[in-house]
Short mmCIF file of C-alpha atoms in Angstrom, two decimals:
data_model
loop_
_atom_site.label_atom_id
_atom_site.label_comp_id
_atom_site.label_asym_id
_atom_site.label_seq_id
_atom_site.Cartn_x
_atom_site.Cartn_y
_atom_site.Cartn_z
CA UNK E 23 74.58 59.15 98.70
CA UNK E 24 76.97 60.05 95.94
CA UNK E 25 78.77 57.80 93.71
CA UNK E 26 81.96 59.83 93.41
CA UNK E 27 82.76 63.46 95.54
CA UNK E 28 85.61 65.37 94.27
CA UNK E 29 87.64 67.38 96.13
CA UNK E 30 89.34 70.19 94.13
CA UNK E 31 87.67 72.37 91.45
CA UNK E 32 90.68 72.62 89.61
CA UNK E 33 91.46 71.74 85.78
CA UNK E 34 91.97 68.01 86.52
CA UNK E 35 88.60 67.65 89.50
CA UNK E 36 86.24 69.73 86.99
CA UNK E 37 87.68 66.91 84.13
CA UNK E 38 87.09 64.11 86.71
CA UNK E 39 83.46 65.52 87.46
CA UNK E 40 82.19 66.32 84.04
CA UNK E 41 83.29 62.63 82.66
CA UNK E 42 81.70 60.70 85.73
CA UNK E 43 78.75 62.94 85.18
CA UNK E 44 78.42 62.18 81.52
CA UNK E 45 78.80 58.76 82.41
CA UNK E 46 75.58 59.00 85.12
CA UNK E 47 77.42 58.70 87.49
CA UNK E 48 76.19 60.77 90.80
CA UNK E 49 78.59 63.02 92.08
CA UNK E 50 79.71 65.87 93.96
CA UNK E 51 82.53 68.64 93.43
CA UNK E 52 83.54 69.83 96.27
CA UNK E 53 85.96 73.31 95.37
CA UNK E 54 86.79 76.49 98.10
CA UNK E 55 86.67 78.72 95.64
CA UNK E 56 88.17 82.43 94.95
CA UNK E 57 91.67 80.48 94.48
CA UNK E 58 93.60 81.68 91.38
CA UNK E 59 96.49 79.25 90.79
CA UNK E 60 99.52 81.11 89.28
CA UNK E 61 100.37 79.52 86.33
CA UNK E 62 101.62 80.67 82.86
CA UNK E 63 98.12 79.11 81.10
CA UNK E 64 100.11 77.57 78.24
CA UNK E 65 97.75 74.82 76.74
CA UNK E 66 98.81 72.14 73.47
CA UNK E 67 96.95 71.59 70.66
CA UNK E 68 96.43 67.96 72.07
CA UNK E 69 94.19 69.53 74.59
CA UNK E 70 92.27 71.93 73.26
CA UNK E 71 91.17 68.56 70.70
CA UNK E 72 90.92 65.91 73.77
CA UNK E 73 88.76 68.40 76.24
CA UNK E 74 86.88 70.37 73.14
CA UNK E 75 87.59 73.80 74.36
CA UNK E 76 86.09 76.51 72.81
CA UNK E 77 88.42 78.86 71.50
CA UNK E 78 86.66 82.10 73.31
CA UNK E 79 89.10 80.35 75.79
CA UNK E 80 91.94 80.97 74.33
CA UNK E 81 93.02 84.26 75.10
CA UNK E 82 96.23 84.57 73.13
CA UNK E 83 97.77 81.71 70.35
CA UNK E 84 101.38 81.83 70.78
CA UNK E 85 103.86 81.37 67.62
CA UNK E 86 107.28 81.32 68.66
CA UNK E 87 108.97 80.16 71.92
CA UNK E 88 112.29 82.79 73.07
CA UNK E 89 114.43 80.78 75.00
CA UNK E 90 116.82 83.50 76.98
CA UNK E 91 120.18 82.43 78.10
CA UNK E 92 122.20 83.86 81.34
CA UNK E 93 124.41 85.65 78.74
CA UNK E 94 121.11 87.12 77.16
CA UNK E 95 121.84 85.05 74.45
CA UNK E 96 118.14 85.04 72.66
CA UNK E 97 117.15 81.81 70.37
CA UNK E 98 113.66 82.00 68.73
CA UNK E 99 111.69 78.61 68.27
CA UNK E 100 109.08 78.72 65.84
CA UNK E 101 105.89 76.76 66.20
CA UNK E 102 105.26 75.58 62.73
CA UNK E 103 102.25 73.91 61.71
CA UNK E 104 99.95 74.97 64.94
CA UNK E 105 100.17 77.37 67.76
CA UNK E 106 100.38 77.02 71.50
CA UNK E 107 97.01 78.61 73.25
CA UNK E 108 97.14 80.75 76.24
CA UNK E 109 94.04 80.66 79.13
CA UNK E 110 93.68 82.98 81.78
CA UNK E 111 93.38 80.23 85.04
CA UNK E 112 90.94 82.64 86.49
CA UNK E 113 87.93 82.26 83.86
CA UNK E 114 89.44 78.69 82.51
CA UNK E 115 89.05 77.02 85.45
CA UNK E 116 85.53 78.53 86.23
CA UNK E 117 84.57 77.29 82.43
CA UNK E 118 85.69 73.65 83.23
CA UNK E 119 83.34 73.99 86.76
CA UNK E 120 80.43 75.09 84.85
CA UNK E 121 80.67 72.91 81.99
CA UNK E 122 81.32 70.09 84.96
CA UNK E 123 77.69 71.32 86.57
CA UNK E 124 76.10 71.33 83.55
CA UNK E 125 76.69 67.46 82.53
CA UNK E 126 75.22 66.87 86.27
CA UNK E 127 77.73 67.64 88.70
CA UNK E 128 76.48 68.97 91.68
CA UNK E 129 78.68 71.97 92.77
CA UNK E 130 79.32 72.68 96.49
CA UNK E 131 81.68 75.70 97.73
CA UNK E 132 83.20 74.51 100.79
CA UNK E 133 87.03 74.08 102.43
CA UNK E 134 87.80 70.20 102.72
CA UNK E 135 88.69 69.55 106.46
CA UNK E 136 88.43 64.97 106.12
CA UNK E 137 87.38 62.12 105.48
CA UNK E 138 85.32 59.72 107.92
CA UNK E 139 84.17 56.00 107.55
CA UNK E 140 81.30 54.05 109.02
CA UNK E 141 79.00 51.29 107.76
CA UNK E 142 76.67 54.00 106.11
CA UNK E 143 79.62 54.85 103.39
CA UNK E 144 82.77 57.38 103.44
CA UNK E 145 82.06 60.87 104.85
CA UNK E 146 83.83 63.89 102.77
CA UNK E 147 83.57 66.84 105.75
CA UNK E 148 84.22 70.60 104.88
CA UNK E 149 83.24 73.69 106.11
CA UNK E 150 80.22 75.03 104.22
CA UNK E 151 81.53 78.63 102.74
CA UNK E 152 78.07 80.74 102.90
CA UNK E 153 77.52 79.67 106.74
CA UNK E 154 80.49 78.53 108.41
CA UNK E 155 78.77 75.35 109.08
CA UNK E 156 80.87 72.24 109.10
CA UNK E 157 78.98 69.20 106.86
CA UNK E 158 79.92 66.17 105.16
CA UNK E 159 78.51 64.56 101.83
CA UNK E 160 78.54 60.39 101.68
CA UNK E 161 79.90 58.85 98.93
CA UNK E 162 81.39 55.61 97.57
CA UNK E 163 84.14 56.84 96.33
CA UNK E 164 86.56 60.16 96.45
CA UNK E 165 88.82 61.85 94.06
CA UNK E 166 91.35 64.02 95.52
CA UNK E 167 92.10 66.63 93.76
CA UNK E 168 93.07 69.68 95.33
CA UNK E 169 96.38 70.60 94.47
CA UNK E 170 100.02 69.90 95.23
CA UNK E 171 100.10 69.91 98.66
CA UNK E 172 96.79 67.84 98.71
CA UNK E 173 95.15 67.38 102.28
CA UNK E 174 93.45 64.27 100.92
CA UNK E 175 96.81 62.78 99.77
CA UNK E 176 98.55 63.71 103.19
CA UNK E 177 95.91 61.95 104.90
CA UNK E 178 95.02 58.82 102.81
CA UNK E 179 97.56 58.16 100.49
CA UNK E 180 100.94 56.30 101.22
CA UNK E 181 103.84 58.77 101.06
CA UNK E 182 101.18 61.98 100.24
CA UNK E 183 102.66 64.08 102.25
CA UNK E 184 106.21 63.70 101.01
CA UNK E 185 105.92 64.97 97.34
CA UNK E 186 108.52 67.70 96.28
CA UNK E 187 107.72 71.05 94.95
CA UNK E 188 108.88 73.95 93.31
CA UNK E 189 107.59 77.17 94.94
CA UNK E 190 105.77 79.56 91.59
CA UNK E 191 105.12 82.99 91.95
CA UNK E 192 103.58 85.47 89.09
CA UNK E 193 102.13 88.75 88.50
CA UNK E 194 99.53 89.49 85.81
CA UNK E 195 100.36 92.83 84.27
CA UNK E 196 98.77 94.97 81.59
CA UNK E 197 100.10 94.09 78.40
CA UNK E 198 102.37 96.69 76.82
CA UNK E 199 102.22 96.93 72.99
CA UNK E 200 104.23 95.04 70.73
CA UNK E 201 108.13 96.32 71.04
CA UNK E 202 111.37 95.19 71.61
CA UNK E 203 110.42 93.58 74.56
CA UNK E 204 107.07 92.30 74.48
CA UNK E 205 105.29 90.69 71.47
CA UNK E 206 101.83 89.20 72.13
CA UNK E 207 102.14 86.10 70.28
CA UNK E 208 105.78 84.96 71.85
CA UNK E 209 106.48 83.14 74.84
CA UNK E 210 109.49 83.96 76.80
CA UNK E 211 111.93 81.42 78.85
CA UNK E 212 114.27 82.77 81.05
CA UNK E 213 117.03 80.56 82.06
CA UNK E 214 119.11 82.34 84.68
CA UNK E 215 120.22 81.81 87.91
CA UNK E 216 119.78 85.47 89.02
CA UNK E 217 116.65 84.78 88.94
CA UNK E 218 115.76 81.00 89.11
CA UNK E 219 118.78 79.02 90.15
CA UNK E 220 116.93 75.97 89.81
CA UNK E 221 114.24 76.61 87.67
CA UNK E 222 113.29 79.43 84.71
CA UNK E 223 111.12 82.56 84.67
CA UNK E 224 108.92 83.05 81.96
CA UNK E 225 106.78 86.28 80.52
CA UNK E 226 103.38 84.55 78.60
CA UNK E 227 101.07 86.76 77.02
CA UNK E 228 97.21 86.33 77.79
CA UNK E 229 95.55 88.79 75.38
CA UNK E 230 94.97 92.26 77.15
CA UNK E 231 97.50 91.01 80.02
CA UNK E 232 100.56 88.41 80.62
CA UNK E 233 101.93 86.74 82.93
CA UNK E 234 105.67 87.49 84.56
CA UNK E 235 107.05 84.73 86.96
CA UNK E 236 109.51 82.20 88.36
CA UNK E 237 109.39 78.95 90.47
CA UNK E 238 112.21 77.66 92.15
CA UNK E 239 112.51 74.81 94.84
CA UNK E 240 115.73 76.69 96.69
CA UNK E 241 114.11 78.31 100.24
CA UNK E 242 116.44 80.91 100.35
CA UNK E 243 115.21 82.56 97.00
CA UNK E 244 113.45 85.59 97.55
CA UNK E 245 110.43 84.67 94.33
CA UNK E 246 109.04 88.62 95.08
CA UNK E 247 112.70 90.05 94.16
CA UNK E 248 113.31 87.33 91.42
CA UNK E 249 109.75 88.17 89.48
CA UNK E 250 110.50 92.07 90.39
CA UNK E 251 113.86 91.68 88.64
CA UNK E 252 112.43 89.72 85.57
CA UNK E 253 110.63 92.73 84.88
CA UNK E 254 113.25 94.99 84.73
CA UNK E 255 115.52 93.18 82.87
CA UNK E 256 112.39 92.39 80.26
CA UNK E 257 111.18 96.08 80.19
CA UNK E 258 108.00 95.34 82.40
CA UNK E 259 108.63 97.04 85.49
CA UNK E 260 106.22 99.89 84.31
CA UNK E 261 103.07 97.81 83.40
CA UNK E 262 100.48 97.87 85.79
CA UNK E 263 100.57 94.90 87.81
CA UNK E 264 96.28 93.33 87.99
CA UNK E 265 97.21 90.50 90.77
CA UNK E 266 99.84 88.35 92.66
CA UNK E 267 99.72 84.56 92.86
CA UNK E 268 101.80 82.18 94.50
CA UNK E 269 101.41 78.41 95.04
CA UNK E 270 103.34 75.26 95.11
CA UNK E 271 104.25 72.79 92.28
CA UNK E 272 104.99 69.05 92.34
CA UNK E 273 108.10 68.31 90.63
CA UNK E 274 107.31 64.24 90.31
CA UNK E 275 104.67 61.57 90.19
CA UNK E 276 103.63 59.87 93.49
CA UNK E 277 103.86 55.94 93.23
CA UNK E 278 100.91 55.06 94.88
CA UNK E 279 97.47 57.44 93.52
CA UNK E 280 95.16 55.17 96.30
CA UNK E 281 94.45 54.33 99.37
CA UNK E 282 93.66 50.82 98.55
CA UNK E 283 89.94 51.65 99.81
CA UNK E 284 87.93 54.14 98.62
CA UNK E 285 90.17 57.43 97.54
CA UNK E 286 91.88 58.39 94.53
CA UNK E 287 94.24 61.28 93.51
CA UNK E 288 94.58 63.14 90.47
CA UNK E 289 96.38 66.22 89.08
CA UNK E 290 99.00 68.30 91.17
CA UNK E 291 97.58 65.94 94.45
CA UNK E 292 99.47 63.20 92.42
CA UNK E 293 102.05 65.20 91.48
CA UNK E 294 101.78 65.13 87.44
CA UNK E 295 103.41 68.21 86.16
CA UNK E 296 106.17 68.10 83.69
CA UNK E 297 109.36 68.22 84.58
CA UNK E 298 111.81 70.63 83.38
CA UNK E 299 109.19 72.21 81.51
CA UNK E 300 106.74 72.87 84.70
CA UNK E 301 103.52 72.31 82.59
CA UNK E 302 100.65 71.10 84.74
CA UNK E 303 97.25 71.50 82.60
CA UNK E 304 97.13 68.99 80.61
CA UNK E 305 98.83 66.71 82.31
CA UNK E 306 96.11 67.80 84.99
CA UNK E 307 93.41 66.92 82.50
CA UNK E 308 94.38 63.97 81.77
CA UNK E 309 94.66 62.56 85.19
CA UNK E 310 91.72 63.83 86.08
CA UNK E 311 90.23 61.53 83.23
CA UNK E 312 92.39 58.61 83.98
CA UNK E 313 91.08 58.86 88.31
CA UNK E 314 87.79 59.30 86.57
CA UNK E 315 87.97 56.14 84.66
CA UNK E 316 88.93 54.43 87.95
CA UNK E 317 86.47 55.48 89.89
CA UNK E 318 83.54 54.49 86.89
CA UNK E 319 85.68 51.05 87.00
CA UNK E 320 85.54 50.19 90.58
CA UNK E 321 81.63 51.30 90.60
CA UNK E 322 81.34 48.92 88.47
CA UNK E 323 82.81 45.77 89.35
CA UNK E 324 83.88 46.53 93.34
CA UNK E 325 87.17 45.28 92.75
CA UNK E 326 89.27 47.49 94.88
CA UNK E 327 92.10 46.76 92.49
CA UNK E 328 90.69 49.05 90.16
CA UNK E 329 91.67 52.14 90.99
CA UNK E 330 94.92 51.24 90.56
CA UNK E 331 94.09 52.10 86.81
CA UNK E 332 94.10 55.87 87.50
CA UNK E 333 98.17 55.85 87.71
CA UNK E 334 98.68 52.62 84.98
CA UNK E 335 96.47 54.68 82.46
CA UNK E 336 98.16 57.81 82.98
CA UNK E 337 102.09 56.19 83.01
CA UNK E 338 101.67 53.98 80.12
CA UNK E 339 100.96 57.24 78.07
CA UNK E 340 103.09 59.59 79.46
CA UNK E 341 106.15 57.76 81.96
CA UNK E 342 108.88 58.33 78.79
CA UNK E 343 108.12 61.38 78.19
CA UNK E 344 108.21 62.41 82.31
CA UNK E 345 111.61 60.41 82.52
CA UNK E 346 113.03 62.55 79.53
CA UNK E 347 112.25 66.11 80.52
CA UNK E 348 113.37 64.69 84.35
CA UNK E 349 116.92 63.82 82.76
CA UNK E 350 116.77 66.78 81.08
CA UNK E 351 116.23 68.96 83.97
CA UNK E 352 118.99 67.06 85.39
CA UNK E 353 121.39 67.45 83.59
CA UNK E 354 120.69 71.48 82.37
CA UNK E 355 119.39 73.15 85.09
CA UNK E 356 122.23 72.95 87.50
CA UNK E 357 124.24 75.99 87.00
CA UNK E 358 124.28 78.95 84.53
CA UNK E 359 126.86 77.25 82.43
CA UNK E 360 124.59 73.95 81.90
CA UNK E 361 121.87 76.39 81.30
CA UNK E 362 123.94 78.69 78.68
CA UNK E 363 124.53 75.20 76.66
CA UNK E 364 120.74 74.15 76.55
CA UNK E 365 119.93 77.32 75.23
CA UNK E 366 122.83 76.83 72.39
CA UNK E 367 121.33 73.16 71.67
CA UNK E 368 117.84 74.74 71.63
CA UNK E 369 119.30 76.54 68.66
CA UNK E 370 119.31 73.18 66.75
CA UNK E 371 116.66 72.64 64.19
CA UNK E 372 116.48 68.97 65.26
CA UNK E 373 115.58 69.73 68.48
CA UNK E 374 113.22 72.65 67.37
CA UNK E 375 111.47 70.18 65.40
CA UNK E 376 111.31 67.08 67.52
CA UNK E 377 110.85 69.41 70.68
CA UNK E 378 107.65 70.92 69.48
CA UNK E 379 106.10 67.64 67.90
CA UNK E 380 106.46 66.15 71.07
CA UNK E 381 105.18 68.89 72.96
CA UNK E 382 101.98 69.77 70.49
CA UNK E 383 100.89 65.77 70.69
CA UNK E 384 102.08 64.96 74.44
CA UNK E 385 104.33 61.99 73.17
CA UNK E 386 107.84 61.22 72.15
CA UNK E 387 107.84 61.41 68.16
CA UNK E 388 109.44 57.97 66.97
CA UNK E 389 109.35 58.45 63.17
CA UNK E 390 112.36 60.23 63.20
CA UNK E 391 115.34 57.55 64.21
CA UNK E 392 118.25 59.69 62.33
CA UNK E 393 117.34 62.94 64.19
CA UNK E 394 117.19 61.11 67.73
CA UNK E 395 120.58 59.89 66.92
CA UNK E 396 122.12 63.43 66.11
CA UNK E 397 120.27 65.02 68.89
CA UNK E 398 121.93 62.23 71.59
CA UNK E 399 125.54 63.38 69.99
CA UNK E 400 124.80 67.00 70.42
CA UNK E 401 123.41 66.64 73.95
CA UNK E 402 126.24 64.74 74.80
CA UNK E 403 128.77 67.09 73.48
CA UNK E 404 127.57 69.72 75.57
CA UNK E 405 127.00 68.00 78.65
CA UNK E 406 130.51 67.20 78.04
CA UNK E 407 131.85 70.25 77.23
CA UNK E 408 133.33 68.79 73.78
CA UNK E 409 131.43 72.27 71.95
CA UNK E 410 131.79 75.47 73.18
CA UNK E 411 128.53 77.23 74.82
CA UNK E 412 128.06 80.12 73.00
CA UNK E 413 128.56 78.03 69.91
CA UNK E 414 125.81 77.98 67.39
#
């Protein structure tokens, strides 16, 4: 009998698993593995200091932000004060597993198939990778964590199976040296219709190789053209390309994490990436920690109610700054002409400022009332068209 299984092996179920471990807690992570979830590997400051990684994990430390307009219109952000770290998902995510084992979780490779119920407990079946064999594990409670279009969720949570996505596809390339293109300690944002109408591309550098890619919720899109194009137009289309990774991407916050029973989601399953800005780790992270705390809670006392902490923890923190990158996706990402203005307000020193505070520290910075006030004007002379586009 387990206290906790979690299903998902991901940043935010290898958080959830290594806290309820700490804690003594009994539990179980339940993860396929061989999964590589494309994703640029951008990680704050914020993180690295709330989840103590190591910096051998950090394969690049990023000092300026290009934001790339559909005019090709280039505006460079500095990141004063700090840097932005880079992880490669493929040995990040193993590192949170381990470290996850090594508190006490108990790792199991398996595919997650349900979930069963009977007066013995709640049965987490999956098919057992090294045989074949289809098993279950009993628990008391279970974390669902296994991405954005989470089988637990579908199944046990209310409105699970209707979260929206963006579809993300990347390639990891060898990195090129330093040139007119490429510099290993810049991230690039491309916003462009050619090749996200909807969205952005991006080229991240991760040490030895980076990452080239787009996301988009429009069907139609061909992501395989798109990413193929990217490259060309950012002089990449001659690196050698390592791997190809495609996977969906929630694009908003379920309102109910539980089942009212005995599950709980976390992470992509409950839809907490950014919007506008697509960033999913830490916000992983930190819902893994929040479900975790839920789970410990309702362990504790049996109150049912409890895990209805998992989403309150998680929203009081971070609901403002969700609902301002939503209006903000909103409102710029639209057509190529919203886009070409919010890269010309990017060019603003108040919103370099403000933008990256926010970002480094995962919260809306307060202390600054006079520089909110100027931003709102400039935002809303763009949005209505009162400054030119291009202007700077």
């Amino acid at each position: 009998m387990y206290d906790v299984v979690v299903v998902g092996g991901g940043p935010s179920g290898a958080t959830a698993a290594e806290d309820l471990a700490r804690s003594g807690h009994k539990v179980a992570l339940l993860d396929r593995a061989g999964r590589i979830k494309p994703c640029g590997g951008a990680i704050p400051p914020r993180l690295i200091r709330d989840f103590h990684i190591p910096d051998e994990q950090i394969v690049a430390k990023i000092t300026t932000a290009r934001m790339i307009s559909p005019s090709g219109r280039k505006v460079d952000i500095p990141i004063e004060n700090g840097f932005v770290g880079m992880v490669d998902r493929e040995h990040f995510d193993e590192f949170l597993r381990c470290r996850a084992a090594e508190a006490g979780a108990d790792r199991i490779t398996g595919t997650y198939t349900r979930i069963s119920r009977d007066a013995e407990g709640t049965h987490v079946h999956y098919r057992d990778k090294a045989t074949g064999e289809d098993r279950a594990l009993t628990c008391k409670i279970v974390i669902g964590a296994d991405g954005a279009r989470s089988n637990v969720a579908r199944t046990e949570v209310k409105g699970g199976d209707k979260i929206p996505y963006v579809i993300a596809y990347h390639e990891i390339i060898e990195a090129p040296e330093k040139g007119a293109h490429y510099d290993p300690e810049r991230c690039d944002v491309i916003y462009d219709g050619r090749i996200s109408p909807d969205f952005y591309g991006w080229v991240f550098p991760h040490g030895t190789s980076a990452s080239v890619g787009m996301g988009s919720m429009v069907k139609s899109v061909d992501v395989k053209q798109a990413t193929a194009d990217l490259r060309v137009a950012s002089g990449l289309q001659d690196c050698k390309t390592i791997r190809r990774e495609g996977a969906p991407i929630p694009l908003k916050p379920l309102d109910e994490w539980d089942n009212g029973r005995d599950v709980v989601l976390a992470g992509d399953a409950a839809g907490v990436v950014a919007p506008s800005s697509g960033e999913g780790i830490y916000y992983a992270m930190a819902g893994g920690r929040c479900a975790a705390t839920a789970a410990a809670a309702k362990l504790q006392t049996g109150l049912i109610r409890d895990l209805k902490l998992a989403r309150k923890l998680f929203m009081r923190e971070h609901k403002n700054v969700f609902k301002v990158l939503g209006a903000m996706q909103d409102a710029y990402y639209k057509s190529d002409e919203r886009r070409e203005r919010f890269v010309s307000l990017c060019h603003d020193i108040d919103v370099q400022q403000l933008t990256f505070e926010a970002y480094m520290n995962k919260e809306l910075v307060k202390a600054r009332p006079m520089a909110h006030l100027k931003i709102g004007f400039k935002n809303l002379s763009h949005l209505t068209g009162l400054v030119p586009a291009t202007r700077i």
